[in-house]
XYZ file of C-alpha atoms in Angstrom:
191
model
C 206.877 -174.128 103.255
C 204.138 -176.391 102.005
C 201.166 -175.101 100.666
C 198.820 -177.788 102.046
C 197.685 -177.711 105.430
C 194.631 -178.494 107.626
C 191.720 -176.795 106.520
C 190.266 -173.628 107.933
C 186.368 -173.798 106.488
C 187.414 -172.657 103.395
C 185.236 -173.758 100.432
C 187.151 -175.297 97.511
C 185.196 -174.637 93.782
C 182.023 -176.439 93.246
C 181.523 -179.713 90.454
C 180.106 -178.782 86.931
C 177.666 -180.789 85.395
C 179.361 -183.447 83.329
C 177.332 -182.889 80.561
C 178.796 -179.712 80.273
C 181.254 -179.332 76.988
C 184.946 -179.386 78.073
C 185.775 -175.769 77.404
C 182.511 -174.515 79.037
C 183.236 -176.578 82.298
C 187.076 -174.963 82.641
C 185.129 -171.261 81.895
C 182.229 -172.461 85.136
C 184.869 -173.840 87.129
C 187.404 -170.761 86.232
C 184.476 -168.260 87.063
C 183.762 -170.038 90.820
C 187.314 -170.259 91.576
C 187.573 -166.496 90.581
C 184.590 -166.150 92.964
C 185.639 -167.816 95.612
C 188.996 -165.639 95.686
C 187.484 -162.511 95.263
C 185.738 -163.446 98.461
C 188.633 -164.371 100.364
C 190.670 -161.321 98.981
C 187.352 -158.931 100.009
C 188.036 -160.748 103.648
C 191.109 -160.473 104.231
C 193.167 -158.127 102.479
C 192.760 -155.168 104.629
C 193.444 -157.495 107.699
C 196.494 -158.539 106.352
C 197.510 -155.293 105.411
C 196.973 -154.640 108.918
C 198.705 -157.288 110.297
C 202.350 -156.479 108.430
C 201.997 -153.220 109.718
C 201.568 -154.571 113.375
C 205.142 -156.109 112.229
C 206.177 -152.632 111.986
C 205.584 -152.052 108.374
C 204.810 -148.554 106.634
C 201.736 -148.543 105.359
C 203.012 -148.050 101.467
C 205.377 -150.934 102.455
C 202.533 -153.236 104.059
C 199.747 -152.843 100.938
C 202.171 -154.035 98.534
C 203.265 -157.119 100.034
C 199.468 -157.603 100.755
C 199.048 -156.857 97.488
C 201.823 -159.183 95.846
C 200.947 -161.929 98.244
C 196.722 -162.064 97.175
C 198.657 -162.584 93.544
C 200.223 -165.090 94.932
C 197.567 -166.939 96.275
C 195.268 -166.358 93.280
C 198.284 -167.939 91.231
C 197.827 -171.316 93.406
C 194.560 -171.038 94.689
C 193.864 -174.606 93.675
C 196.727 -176.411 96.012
C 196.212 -173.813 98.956
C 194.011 -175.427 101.641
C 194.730 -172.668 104.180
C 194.533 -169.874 102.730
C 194.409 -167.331 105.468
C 197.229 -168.618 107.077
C 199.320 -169.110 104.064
C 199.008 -165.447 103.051
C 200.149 -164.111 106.463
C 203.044 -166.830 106.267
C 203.920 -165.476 102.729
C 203.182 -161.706 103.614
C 205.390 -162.326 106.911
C 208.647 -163.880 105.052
C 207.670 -160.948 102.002
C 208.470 -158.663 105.310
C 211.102 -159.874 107.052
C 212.907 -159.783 102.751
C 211.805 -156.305 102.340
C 213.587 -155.717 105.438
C 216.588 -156.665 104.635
C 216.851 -155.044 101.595
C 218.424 -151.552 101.131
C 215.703 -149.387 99.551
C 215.676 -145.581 98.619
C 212.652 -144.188 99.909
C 210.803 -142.520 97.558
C 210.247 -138.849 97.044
C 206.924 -138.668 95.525
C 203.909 -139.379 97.091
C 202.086 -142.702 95.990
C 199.390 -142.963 94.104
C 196.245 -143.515 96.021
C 194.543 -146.844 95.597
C 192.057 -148.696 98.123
C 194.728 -149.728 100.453
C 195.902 -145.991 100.819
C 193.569 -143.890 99.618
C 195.329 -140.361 100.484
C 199.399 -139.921 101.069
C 198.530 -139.345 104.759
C 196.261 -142.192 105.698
C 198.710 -143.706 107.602
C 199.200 -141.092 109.629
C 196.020 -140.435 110.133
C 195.219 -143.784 110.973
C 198.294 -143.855 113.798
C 196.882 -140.787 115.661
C 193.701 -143.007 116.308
C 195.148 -146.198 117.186
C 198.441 -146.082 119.465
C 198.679 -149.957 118.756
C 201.151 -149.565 116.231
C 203.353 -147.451 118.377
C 203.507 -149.469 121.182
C 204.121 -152.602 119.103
C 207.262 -150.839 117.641
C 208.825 -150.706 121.046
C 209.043 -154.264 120.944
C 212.139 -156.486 119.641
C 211.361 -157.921 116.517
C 209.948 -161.292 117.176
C 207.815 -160.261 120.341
C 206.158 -157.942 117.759
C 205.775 -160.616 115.280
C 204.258 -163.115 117.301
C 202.039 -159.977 118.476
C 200.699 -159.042 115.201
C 199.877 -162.817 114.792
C 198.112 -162.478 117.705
C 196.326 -159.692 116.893
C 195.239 -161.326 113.686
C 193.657 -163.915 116.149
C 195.691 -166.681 115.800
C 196.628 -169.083 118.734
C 200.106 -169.863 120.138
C 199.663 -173.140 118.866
C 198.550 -171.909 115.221
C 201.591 -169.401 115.705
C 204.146 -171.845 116.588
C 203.366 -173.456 113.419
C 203.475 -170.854 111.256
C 206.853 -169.677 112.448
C 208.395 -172.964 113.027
C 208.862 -172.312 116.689
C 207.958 -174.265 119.767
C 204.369 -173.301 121.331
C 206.124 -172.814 124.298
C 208.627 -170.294 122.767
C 206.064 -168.401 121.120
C 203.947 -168.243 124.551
C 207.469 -167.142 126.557
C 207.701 -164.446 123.854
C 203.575 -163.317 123.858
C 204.154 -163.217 127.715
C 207.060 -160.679 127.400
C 205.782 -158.862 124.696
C 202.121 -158.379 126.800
C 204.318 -157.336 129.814
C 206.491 -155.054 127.888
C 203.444 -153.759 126.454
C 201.184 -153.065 129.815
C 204.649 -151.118 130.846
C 204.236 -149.085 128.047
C 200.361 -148.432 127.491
C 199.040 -144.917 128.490
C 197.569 -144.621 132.276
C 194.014 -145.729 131.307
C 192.738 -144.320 134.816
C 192.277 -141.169 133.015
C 195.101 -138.994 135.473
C 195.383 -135.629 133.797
């Protein structure tokens, strides 16, 4: 995949003043660029954790891709002009490899960090929102186009991003919402 696409309002580092000595222009223009991501990563990384696990992710799984993809991004911040739809294109493929890949699951708990701050957060979280549940009832790529949809992205914007046909992707949304209305709880409240 290319990393340049159409814009989406990003703002791209600022100009020094020319005056400016050469090594004291790379140190300004290093410190806005490190701005500028921290920004983005502030916006977006719990999102995008978010998003992979809408793909059906566990939550340990889901932070570190997040987490290896912001590296990635912060690696080639400069020729990104995208950047919120790069990292879910990244994070997505990251997935769909981690997948694929026969791991042993491991027997201590992890670490707690800002993604997951206690061993049971996921859980925790999953009790309140039935989203994730429902979304795993889904074949694969009706719950992938569904997580890009709940990351509030368009078909169009979708069918890019996976290489697909706009009208595949809204065949597949139209299924998956379907699928999904079959499956939600009663929300008349019948007890």
């Amino acid at each position: 995949m290319s990393d340049h696409h159409a814009g989406d309002g990003s703002e791209r580092p600022t100009t020094v003043p020319a005056s400016d000595s050469p090594s004291l222009r790379r140190r300004r223009l290093q410190a806005t660029v490190d701005e500028e991501f921290a920004a983005f990563y502030r916006a977006t990384i719990h999102r995008l954790t978010g998003f992979l696990m809408h793909h059906g992710a566990a939550l340990p799984l889901a932070a570190d891709i997040a987490q290896d993809t912001m590296i990635k991004a912060y690696r080639r911040w400069g020729q990104i002009q995208q950047p919120k739809a790069w990292v879910h294109t990244v994070a997505s493929r990251a997935l769909v490899r981690a997948a694929a890949e026969v791991r042993e699951e491991p027997r201590e708990q992890p670490e707690p960090s800002s993604l997951l701050p206690a061993p049971d957060a996921f859980a925790q979280w999953e009790l309140r929102h039935d989203t994730v549940q429902l979304l795993k009832t889904l074949p694969y790529r009706q719950r992938q186009i569904m997580a890009w949809t709940l990351s509030d992205y368009s078909p169009s914007e979708i069918a890019v991003q996976l290489r697909l046909t706009p009208e595949a992707v809204r065949a597949s949304l139209k299924k998956a919402r379907r699928a999904l209305a079959h499956h939600a709880p009663d929300e008349g409240g019948s007890t």
